Amino acid sequence: MKGRKKTVEQHKQDGTFRKDRHLPDLIQAGRHSDAVEVYPEDLPPEASKYWYLIVSNMKIAKSLNDEDLTMIRSLVMCYHLQDQCFKNISENGLQLILTNSKGAEYVQRNPALESLDAVQKRIILFSKHLGLSPLARTDIGVSKSDKKDPLLDLI
């Protein structure tokens, strides 16, 4: 029978839904414009490696859509901020020795540690929403790849 394709919801109601066959239309088609693949000029140049890695992983999974652009940008910035936190911690240590107005020294935890914790939580959240973790890929129905996930090397 030719005609309109059934929606995922219709398949679920009819009892004919198969996770490996009936993906949401945007994920199934992997619809995106070329603009998503171009690194935005307003983002830091040193963060471009994350942009291309995320976009290429999403293209392989056929889950790259124009609607994801804002979230991809946010995830790239989170990775960039994570790099800055790592750099700050490696240069200044876990604790900072500061001097108060009376000249007395005191020890304070490096604020970059709190920033790092917050950024890493956001990375996990954005990665789940974009289907960049193994669990998230199974939730959205993206088939398992035999290739090693290069995003895991960054973590």
Short mmCIF file of C-alpha atoms in Angstrom, two decimals:
data_model
loop_
_atom_site.label_atom_id
_atom_site.label_comp_id
_atom_site.label_asym_id
_atom_site.label_seq_id
_atom_site.Cartn_x
_atom_site.Cartn_y
_atom_site.Cartn_z
CA MET A 1 0.00 0.00 0.00
CA LYS A 2 1.56 3.28 -1.16
CA GLY A 3 0.72 6.61 0.38
CA ARG A 4 1.64 8.49 3.53
CA LYS A 5 4.11 6.90 5.86
CA LYS A 6 2.80 6.01 9.30
CA THR A 7 4.14 8.07 12.16
CA VAL A 8 6.00 6.46 15.06
CA GLU A 9 2.93 7.07 17.22
CA GLN A 10 0.70 5.25 14.72
CA HIS A 11 3.03 2.26 14.70
CA LYS A 12 2.97 2.20 18.51
CA GLN A 13 -0.83 2.33 18.56
CA ASP A 14 -1.08 -0.43 15.95
CA GLY A 15 1.44 -2.60 17.80
CA THR A 16 3.77 -2.66 14.78
CA PHE A 17 6.46 -0.39 16.23
CA ARG A 18 10.04 -1.64 15.87
CA LYS A 19 12.81 0.37 17.45
CA ASP A 20 15.30 -0.60 14.74
CA ARG A 21 12.94 0.47 11.93
CA HIS A 22 10.71 3.25 13.12
CA LEU A 23 12.98 6.07 14.16
CA PRO A 24 11.69 9.61 14.42
CA ASP A 25 11.71 11.15 10.93
CA LEU A 26 14.43 13.73 11.56
CA ILE A 27 16.77 11.15 13.05
CA GLN A 28 16.01 8.66 10.32
CA ALA A 29 16.74 11.14 7.57
CA GLY A 30 19.60 12.91 9.34
CA ARG A 31 18.45 16.18 7.80
CA HIS A 32 20.83 19.09 8.11
CA SER A 33 22.10 21.95 6.04
CA ASP A 34 25.75 22.55 5.22
CA ALA A 35 25.72 25.46 7.69
CA VAL A 36 25.85 23.01 10.60
CA GLU A 37 29.14 21.62 9.33
CA VAL A 38 30.86 25.03 9.17
CA TYR A 39 32.60 26.13 12.37
CA PRO A 40 31.08 29.40 13.63
CA GLU A 41 33.52 32.32 13.52
CA ASP A 42 32.37 33.71 16.88
CA LEU A 43 33.50 30.61 18.80
CA PRO A 44 37.10 30.33 20.01
CA PRO A 45 39.37 28.88 17.28
CA GLU A 46 40.97 26.39 19.68
CA ALA A 47 37.55 24.79 20.29
CA SER A 48 37.05 23.91 16.62
CA LYS A 49 38.33 20.36 17.21
CA TYR A 50 35.30 19.69 19.41
CA TRP A 51 32.88 21.12 16.85
CA TYR A 52 34.14 18.89 14.06
CA LEU A 53 34.28 15.83 16.30
CA ILE A 54 30.70 16.28 17.52
CA VAL A 55 29.34 17.05 14.04
CA SER A 56 31.14 14.06 12.48
CA ASN A 57 29.85 11.71 15.20
CA MET A 58 26.32 12.96 14.73
CA LYS A 59 26.60 12.60 10.93
CA ILE A 60 27.75 9.00 11.32
CA ALA A 61 24.77 8.33 13.60
CA LYS A 62 22.49 10.19 11.14
CA SER A 63 21.21 12.32 13.98
CA LEU A 64 22.58 15.71 12.88
CA ASN A 65 19.84 18.29 12.42
CA ASP A 66 19.77 22.06 12.03
CA GLU A 67 17.74 22.23 15.24
CA ASP A 68 20.78 20.92 17.14
CA LEU A 69 22.97 23.89 16.22
CA THR A 70 22.41 25.82 19.46
CA MET A 71 23.02 22.78 21.63
CA ILE A 72 26.15 21.84 19.68
CA ARG A 73 27.46 25.38 20.17
CA SER A 74 26.78 25.12 23.91
CA LEU A 75 28.51 21.75 24.14
CA VAL A 76 31.55 23.07 22.26
CA MET A 77 31.77 26.03 24.65
CA CYS A 78 31.52 23.67 27.62
CA TYR A 79 34.42 21.63 26.29
CA HIS A 80 36.40 24.83 25.76
CA LEU A 81 35.65 25.99 29.32
CA GLN A 82 36.66 22.56 30.61
CA ASP A 83 40.03 22.98 28.86
CA GLN A 84 40.47 26.40 30.49
CA CYS A 85 39.64 24.96 33.93
CA PHE A 86 42.17 22.14 33.43
CA LYS A 87 44.80 24.68 32.39
CA ASN A 88 44.09 26.89 35.42
CA ILE A 89 44.24 23.95 37.82
CA SER A 90 47.48 22.61 36.32
CA GLU A 91 49.10 26.07 36.52
CA ASN A 92 47.79 27.16 39.94
CA GLY A 93 47.13 23.88 41.74
CA LEU A 94 44.10 22.71 43.68
CA GLN A 95 44.55 25.38 46.34
CA LEU A 96 45.52 29.01 46.05
CA ILE A 97 47.60 30.88 48.61
CA LEU A 98 46.15 34.36 48.89
CA THR A 99 46.95 37.41 51.00
CA ASN A 100 44.25 39.36 52.81
CA SER A 101 44.19 43.15 53.33
CA LYS A 102 46.20 42.81 56.58
CA GLY A 103 49.00 40.92 54.84
CA ALA A 104 48.15 37.50 56.30
CA GLU A 105 48.26 34.52 53.96
CA TYR A 106 45.44 32.01 53.73
CA VAL A 107 44.63 28.99 51.60
CA GLN A 108 41.55 28.84 49.38
CA ARG A 109 40.28 26.08 47.13
CA ASN A 110 40.86 26.93 43.48
CA PRO A 111 37.53 28.28 42.10
CA ALA A 112 38.31 26.54 38.80
CA LEU A 113 37.44 23.24 40.53
CA GLU A 114 33.84 24.35 41.05
CA SER A 115 33.66 25.66 37.50
CA LEU A 116 35.05 22.38 36.20
CA ASP A 117 32.43 20.39 38.10
CA ALA A 118 29.59 22.56 36.74
CA VAL A 119 30.90 22.42 33.16
CA GLN A 120 31.32 18.64 33.25
CA LYS A 121 27.71 18.23 34.41
CA ARG A 122 26.57 20.34 31.46
CA ILE A 123 28.74 18.32 29.06
CA ILE A 124 27.03 15.14 30.22
CA LEU A 125 23.59 16.75 29.88
CA PHE A 126 24.20 18.15 26.39
CA SER A 127 25.83 14.90 25.25
CA LYS A 128 22.79 12.92 26.34
CA HIS A 129 20.43 15.30 24.53
CA LEU A 130 22.48 15.07 21.35
CA GLY A 131 22.77 11.27 21.50
CA LEU A 132 26.54 11.30 22.03
CA SER A 133 26.64 8.69 24.78
CA PRO A 134 26.03 4.95 24.29
CA LEU A 135 22.94 5.02 26.51
CA ALA A 136 21.52 8.06 24.73
CA ARG A 137 22.06 6.40 21.34
CA THR A 138 20.01 3.39 22.41
CA ASP A 139 17.27 5.67 23.76
CA ILE A 140 16.88 7.46 20.42
CA GLY A 141 17.25 4.28 18.39
CA VAL A 142 20.58 4.98 16.68
CA SER A 143 22.24 1.74 15.65
CA LYS A 144 25.43 0.66 17.36
CA SER A 145 28.64 1.40 15.49
CA ASP A 146 31.60 -0.97 15.38
CA LYS A 147 34.00 1.98 15.39
CA LYS A 148 35.57 3.30 18.57
CA ASP A 149 33.83 6.48 19.76
CA PRO A 150 36.44 9.30 19.43
CA LEU A 151 34.43 11.52 21.78
CA LEU A 152 35.36 9.19 24.64
CA ASP A 153 39.05 10.00 24.04
CA LEU A 154 38.37 13.64 24.96
CA ILE A 155 36.94 12.81 28.36
#
